[in-house]
XYZ file of C-alpha atoms in Angstrom:
184
model
C -138.411 0.904 -26.518
C -134.713 1.100 -27.219
C -132.782 4.144 -26.101
C -129.742 4.369 -28.467
C -128.264 7.409 -26.777
C -127.789 5.406 -23.564
C -126.159 2.275 -24.946
C -122.493 1.807 -25.741
C -123.088 -0.600 -28.649
C -124.503 1.931 -31.146
C -123.016 2.140 -34.570
C -120.742 4.928 -35.647
C -123.228 6.133 -38.147
C -125.734 7.178 -35.377
C -123.166 9.359 -33.727
C -123.768 13.069 -33.975
C -122.058 14.889 -36.881
C -121.982 18.210 -35.106
C -118.635 19.103 -33.544
C -118.186 19.043 -29.742
C -118.318 22.465 -28.152
C -114.606 22.423 -27.565
C -113.895 21.400 -31.109
C -115.701 24.560 -32.534
C -112.732 26.751 -33.537
C -114.886 29.702 -34.478
C -116.056 30.255 -30.799
C -114.019 32.553 -28.608
C -112.360 30.699 -25.859
C -109.922 31.484 -23.123
C -107.082 28.871 -23.326
C -106.567 28.923 -19.468
C -108.636 28.999 -16.295
C -108.968 32.221 -14.344
C -106.581 32.452 -11.515
C -107.300 32.442 -7.874
C -106.635 36.074 -7.363
C -109.175 36.962 -10.065
C -111.785 34.659 -8.775
C -111.233 35.725 -5.117
C -111.552 39.323 -6.067
C -114.780 38.824 -7.989
C -116.172 36.650 -5.147
C -115.443 39.399 -2.549
C -117.090 41.975 -4.868
C -120.193 39.737 -5.327
C -120.249 39.296 -1.572
C -120.148 43.064 -1.045
C -122.876 43.400 -3.656
C -125.109 41.000 -1.732
C -124.748 43.242 1.360
C -125.602 46.268 -0.779
C -128.677 44.470 -2.180
C -129.734 43.681 1.389
C -129.392 47.323 2.202
C -131.458 48.136 -0.867
C -134.352 45.990 0.472
C -134.071 47.694 3.973
C -134.046 51.116 2.443
C -136.954 50.300 0.165
C -139.026 48.993 3.142
C -138.145 51.837 5.577
C -136.947 54.843 3.499
C -137.669 56.573 0.258
C -137.862 54.622 -3.054
C -135.413 57.033 -4.610
C -132.797 56.144 -2.209
C -133.381 52.516 -2.820
C -133.070 52.990 -6.512
C -129.677 54.707 -6.030
C -128.365 51.887 -3.782
C -129.691 49.269 -6.257
C -127.758 51.022 -9.160
C -124.575 50.828 -6.966
C -125.138 47.040 -6.363
C -125.775 46.496 -10.005
C -122.566 48.462 -10.904
C -120.526 46.233 -8.455
C -122.022 43.056 -9.953
C -121.274 44.197 -13.482
C -117.703 45.037 -12.397
C -117.262 41.621 -10.817
C -118.504 39.855 -13.961
C -116.340 41.992 -16.194
C -113.350 41.132 -13.980
C -113.975 37.435 -14.515
C -114.274 38.043 -18.202
C -110.813 39.624 -18.512
C -108.011 37.796 -20.230
C -106.867 36.556 -23.599
C -109.322 34.809 -25.863
C -108.554 33.014 -29.086
C -110.541 31.779 -32.016
C -109.912 30.932 -35.628
C -110.788 34.670 -36.447
C -108.056 36.153 -34.154
C -106.697 36.924 -30.702
C -108.730 39.045 -28.352
C -107.408 40.756 -25.237
C -110.301 41.660 -22.957
C -109.515 44.354 -20.441
C -111.726 45.941 -17.809
C -112.923 48.788 -19.980
C -111.347 48.014 -23.399
C -111.376 44.951 -25.674
C -108.817 44.694 -28.425
C -109.169 42.070 -31.250
C -106.373 41.330 -33.579
C -107.000 39.169 -36.712
C -104.502 36.513 -37.311
C -103.361 38.100 -40.545
C -101.920 41.006 -38.534
C -100.100 38.763 -36.026
C -96.422 38.357 -36.859
C -95.414 36.171 -33.912
C -96.453 35.515 -30.286
C -93.540 34.677 -27.972
C -92.552 34.513 -24.380
C -89.857 36.960 -23.035
C -88.058 37.593 -19.795
C -88.719 41.131 -18.864
C -89.884 43.418 -15.945
C -93.724 42.882 -15.479
C -96.363 44.561 -13.367
C -97.105 42.809 -10.165
C -100.958 42.146 -10.021
C -101.458 45.117 -12.414
C -100.035 47.508 -9.881
C -97.281 50.047 -10.926
C -94.600 47.994 -9.150
C -92.535 45.899 -11.494
C -90.743 42.606 -10.789
C -88.760 40.344 -13.032
C -90.916 37.712 -14.759
C -92.061 36.281 -18.010
C -94.523 37.871 -20.453
C -96.303 36.575 -23.501
C -95.637 39.234 -26.090
C -97.663 39.795 -29.342
C -95.750 41.203 -32.314
C -98.032 42.794 -34.871
C -97.300 43.406 -38.450
C -98.880 46.945 -38.393
C -97.358 48.267 -35.137
C -93.982 48.372 -33.396
C -93.439 45.632 -30.783
C -93.084 48.357 -28.042
C -96.645 49.632 -28.718
C -98.437 46.474 -27.629
C -98.885 45.556 -23.988
C -98.056 41.940 -22.921
C -100.834 39.484 -23.408
C -100.177 37.470 -20.222
C -97.566 37.754 -17.359
C -96.405 35.414 -14.721
C -97.284 38.003 -12.006
C -100.825 38.851 -13.330
C -104.113 38.059 -11.543
C -104.356 34.640 -13.334
C -100.751 33.304 -12.905
C -99.227 34.702 -9.783
C -97.588 31.712 -8.035
C -98.632 29.350 -10.851
C -95.718 29.253 -13.232
C -96.783 25.914 -14.654
C -100.197 27.373 -15.547
C -98.512 30.330 -17.269
C -96.274 27.974 -19.335
C -99.340 25.926 -20.448
C -101.374 29.032 -21.371
C -98.433 30.631 -23.217
C -97.801 27.463 -25.124
C -101.507 27.243 -26.077
C -101.700 30.807 -27.288
C -98.412 30.349 -29.204
C -99.787 27.094 -30.809
C -102.932 28.955 -31.911
C -100.776 31.656 -33.425
C -98.616 29.173 -35.224
C -101.690 27.439 -36.600
C -103.624 30.471 -37.682
C -101.016 33.203 -38.021
C -98.979 34.189 -40.963
C -96.860 31.085 -40.639
């Protein structure tokens, strides 16, 4: 019984005609990896949720079921917040550019994107009100003033703090998507 999918000598005609997952331009994808601050914060939140879930079991076994349901709801809220924190960031596809925040997601079709560029400016440090000098990836839209849009990525955000090379790669990738699919 021949197994053509395991051999290296198969003909080109037997290769799959479907695109590879990373070739599908219509899927939303994040053009960079989540940073260590984001992953570490989510891991701590999930660790805390595991303790709360353990407390839920103890309360359910010894206390009232109503209290266990309340503590279970708190644990599920912490888990949902950790997963949402991991989902945050800039996502691109052939349809547009999507900025996923903790509570709000903004999607801008490529037809409304005038230019995406990197600029030196004061940026918020880890999302806190304190600002430091850094770089930001700015989105200039055709239907809004440039000052009305927050930066897409910054060098001092949760994904790129202490990783300037990763910021440069991510900014170049998003700029390339904008150049390919944008207004030109």
